[in-house]
Tab-separated table of C-alpha atoms in Angstrom:
chain	number	residue	atom	x	y	z
A	1	MET	CA	20.104	-4.110	9.384
A	2	LYS	CA	20.643	-4.037	5.580
A	3	PRO	CA	18.594	-1.558	3.617
A	4	LEU	CA	16.039	-2.702	1.327
A	5	SER	CA	17.234	-3.986	-2.073
A	6	ILE	CA	15.560	-1.915	-4.840
A	7	PRO	CA	16.173	-4.706	-7.565
A	8	ILE	CA	14.388	-7.267	-5.367
A	9	LEU	CA	11.400	-4.837	-4.916
A	10	VAL	CA	11.432	-4.356	-8.664
A	11	LEU	CA	11.500	-8.132	-9.321
A	12	ILE	CA	8.718	-8.698	-6.902
A	13	PHE	CA	6.730	-5.861	-8.640
A	14	VAL	CA	7.490	-7.591	-12.042
A	15	LEU	CA	6.413	-11.201	-11.024
A	16	SER	CA	3.226	-9.765	-9.309
A	17	THR	CA	2.394	-7.981	-12.442
A	18	GLY	CA	2.572	-11.334	-14.461
A	19	PHE	CA	0.577	-12.988	-11.690
A	20	GLY	CA	-2.215	-10.248	-11.883
A	21	ALA	CA	-2.635	-10.566	-15.656
A	22	GLN	CA	-2.495	-14.302	-15.559
A	23	MET	CA	-5.106	-14.503	-12.799
A	24	LEU	CA	-7.762	-12.379	-14.904
A	25	ASP	CA	-6.780	-14.483	-17.834
A	26	THR	CA	-7.374	-17.728	-16.107
A	27	VAL	CA	-10.594	-16.410	-14.666
A	28	LEU	CA	-11.897	-15.392	-17.937
A	29	ARG	CA	-11.050	-18.550	-19.784
A	30	ARG	CA	-13.288	-20.492	-17.074
A	31	GLY	CA	-16.056	-18.190	-18.024
A	32	HIS	CA	-16.335	-16.688	-14.604
A	33	THR	CA	-17.108	-12.880	-13.847
A	34	LEU	CA	-13.886	-10.997	-13.513
A	35	PRO	CA	-13.127	-9.617	-10.003
A	36	ILE	CA	-12.655	-6.076	-10.464
A	37	SER	CA	-10.860	-3.822	-7.837
A	38	GLY	CA	-12.871	-0.872	-6.437
A	39	TRP	CA	-12.189	2.311	-5.377
A	40	LEU	CA	-11.990	1.265	-1.554
A	41	THR	CA	-8.627	-0.525	-2.518
A	42	SER	CA	-6.927	2.585	-3.458
A	43	ALA	CA	-8.504	4.362	-0.195
A	44	VAL	CA	-6.914	1.632	2.080
A	45	LEU	CA	-3.446	1.829	0.403
A	46	LEU	CA	-3.202	5.480	0.419
A	47	THR	CA	-4.585	5.575	3.977
A	48	LEU	CA	-1.652	3.257	4.913
A	49	ALA	CA	0.713	5.536	3.110
A	50	ALA	CA	-0.538	8.339	5.079
A	51	VAL	CA	-0.009	6.289	8.342
A	52	LEU	CA	3.392	5.446	7.271
A	53	LEU	CA	4.096	9.216	6.636
A	54	GLY	CA	2.659	10.046	10.081
A	55	TYR	CA	5.249	7.780	11.705
A	56	GLY	CA	8.063	8.494	9.417
A	57	LEU	CA	7.985	12.428	9.546
A	58	PRO	CA	9.242	12.573	13.509
A	59	LEU	CA	11.791	9.920	12.535
A	60	ARG	CA	13.188	12.214	9.703
A	61	ARG	CA	13.118	15.272	11.969
A	62	TYR	CA	15.029	13.700	14.761
A	63	MET	CA	17.592	12.137	12.248
A	64	LEU	CA	18.065	15.522	10.765
A	65	GLU	CA	18.397	17.206	14.220
A	66	SER	CA	21.126	14.234	15.057
A	67	ALA	CA	23.116	15.063	11.920
A	68	GLU	CA	22.942	18.767	12.770
A	69	ARG	CA	24.173	18.083	16.330
A	70	ARG	CA	27.111	15.832	14.844
A	71	GLU	CA	28.210	18.900	12.946
A	72	HIS	CA	27.581	21.733	15.459
A	73	PRO	CA	27.355	20.202	18.886
A	74	SER	CA	25.014	22.181	21.320
A	75	LEU	CA	24.023	21.629	24.818
A	76	GLN	CA	20.325	22.992	23.851
A	77	PRO	CA	17.512	20.475	24.637
A	78	ARG	CA	16.436	18.407	21.584
A	79	ARG	CA	13.528	19.999	19.721
A	80	HIS	CA	12.420	16.442	18.467
A	81	GLN	CA	12.205	13.394	20.391
A	82	ILE	CA	11.716	9.770	19.356
A	83	ASP	CA	12.490	6.447	21.393
A	84	LEU	CA	14.348	3.605	20.052
A	85	PRO	CA	11.588	0.992	19.945
A	86	THR	CA	9.406	3.516	17.985
A	87	ALA	CA	12.065	4.142	15.537
A	88	PHE	CA	12.756	0.538	14.975
A	89	ARG	CA	8.902	-0.332	14.557
A	90	THR	CA	8.775	2.680	12.059
A	91	VAL	CA	11.610	1.382	10.062
A	92	LEU	CA	9.918	-2.279	10.136
A	93	LEU	CA	6.569	-0.686	9.074
A	94	ALA	CA	8.337	1.042	6.327
A	95	ARG	CA	9.823	-2.202	5.125
A	96	ALA	CA	6.419	-4.127	5.181
A	97	CYS	CA	4.765	-1.082	3.369
A	98	ALA	CA	7.440	-1.197	0.650
A	99	TYR	CA	6.962	-5.046	0.057
A	100	THR	CA	3.124	-4.895	0.249
A	101	GLY	CA	2.971	-2.031	-2.178
A	102	SER	CA	5.360	-3.846	-4.523
A	103	VAL	CA	3.147	-6.912	-4.411
A	104	MET	CA	-0.071	-4.955	-4.666
A	105	GLY	CA	0.876	-2.434	-7.044
A	106	GLY	CA	2.192	-5.185	-9.404
A	107	ILE	CA	-0.948	-7.307	-9.194
A	108	PHE	CA	-3.232	-4.277	-9.944
A	109	THR	CA	-0.907	-3.117	-12.862
A	110	GLY	CA	-1.168	-6.455	-14.253
A	111	GLN	CA	-4.910	-6.587	-14.025
A	112	ALA	CA	-5.096	-2.946	-15.407
A	113	LEU	CA	-2.918	-3.782	-18.353
A	114	PHE	CA	-4.859	-7.081	-19.024
A	115	LEU	CA	-8.183	-5.125	-18.939
A	116	LEU	CA	-6.758	-2.443	-21.138
A	117	LEU	CA	-5.062	-4.820	-23.646
A	118	THR	CA	-7.972	-7.078	-24.142
A	119	GLY	CA	-10.685	-4.612	-23.911
A	120	VAL	CA	-12.567	-6.621	-21.872
A	121	GLY	CA	-13.272	-4.034	-18.802
A	122	ASP	CA	-15.629	-0.967	-18.737
A	123	PRO	CA	-13.099	2.106	-18.829
A	124	VAL	CA	-14.792	3.789	-15.960
A	125	ARG	CA	-16.074	1.121	-13.684
A	126	GLY	CA	-13.309	-1.517	-14.258
A	127	ILE	CA	-9.904	-0.044	-15.565
A	128	LEU	CA	-9.903	3.339	-13.814
A	129	PRO	CA	-10.271	2.077	-10.191
A	130	THR	CA	-7.732	-0.832	-10.849
A	131	ALA	CA	-5.067	1.599	-12.286
A	132	ALA	CA	-5.639	3.931	-9.298
A	133	ALA	CA	-5.173	0.873	-6.898
A	134	ALA	CA	-2.007	0.001	-9.091
A	135	LEU	CA	-0.974	3.669	-8.559
A	136	ALA	CA	-1.608	3.528	-4.935
A	137	GLY	CA	0.558	0.361	-4.498
A	138	ILE	CA	3.258	1.924	-6.248
A	139	ILE	CA	3.206	4.960	-4.099
A	140	LEU	CA	3.066	2.816	-0.956
A	141	ALA	CA	6.256	0.944	-2.226
A	142	VAL	CA	8.066	4.146	-3.041
A	143	LEU	CA	7.173	5.853	0.280
A	144	GLY	CA	8.235	2.464	2.214
A	145	VAL	CA	11.652	2.815	0.603
A	146	ILE	CA	11.985	6.449	1.537
A	147	VAL	CA	10.790	6.144	5.039
A	148	GLU	CA	13.305	3.119	5.603
A	149	ARG	CA	16.208	5.376	4.538
A	150	TRP	CA	15.227	7.977	6.793
A	151	GLY	CA	15.755	5.663	9.477
A	152	GLN	CA	19.373	4.628	8.513
A	153	LEU	CA	21.699	5.102	11.169
A	154	PRO	CA	24.997	7.029	10.029
A	155	PRO	CA	28.308	5.101	9.788
A	156	ASP	CA	30.529	4.999	13.073
A	157	ASP	CA	33.039	7.810	12.955
A	158	GLY	CA	36.551	5.783	12.797
A	159	GLN	CA	35.863	3.699	16.103
A	160	ALA	CA	38.061	0.609	16.227
A	161	GLN	CA	36.209	-2.462	15.555
A	162	PRO	CA	37.218	-5.857	17.112
A	163	GLU	CA	38.895	-8.169	14.712
A	164	ASP	CA	39.028	-12.002	14.353
A	165	GLY	CA	37.101	-12.346	17.635
A	166	VAL	CA	39.591	-10.266	19.806
A	167	GLU	CA	37.645	-7.955	22.056
A	168	ALA	CA	38.958	-4.368	22.492
A	169	GLY	CA	40.191	-3.586	25.913
A	170	GLY	CA	41.093	-6.797	26.946
């Protein structure tokens, strides 16, 4: 599996920022009440980041121990254990969190900038919770990228790869 593309995540963030600002502009022009993010949005995004970190730390410990064992082989039992399906699910969760954080962080950044630049929103009840949700989304995206990189397998150590459809040993 190829690692996450940071430029794609930045592009998603920028497009989401424009969408968030445009959404509030459209709602305001039609004369409706602006939908403002509450503190619960930030709490949910940060809780998701904490869950990701809770799953990612055992993966990180296992990968660090594996790298250490490659350099200094040992017959001692492993200190950290993780099975392959759990590691794979953790990497997939990290990828999903990176995309979710990029979209949500972008939308709320656009909304916060719109409220700040137009002067429409109340600073304490509108701009501050929206900016906190934007920051929580950005934190989730960055943490998703970090945890996804923690689960990256090292390259093979010079093992022969079959070329042109010819199988090795055959």
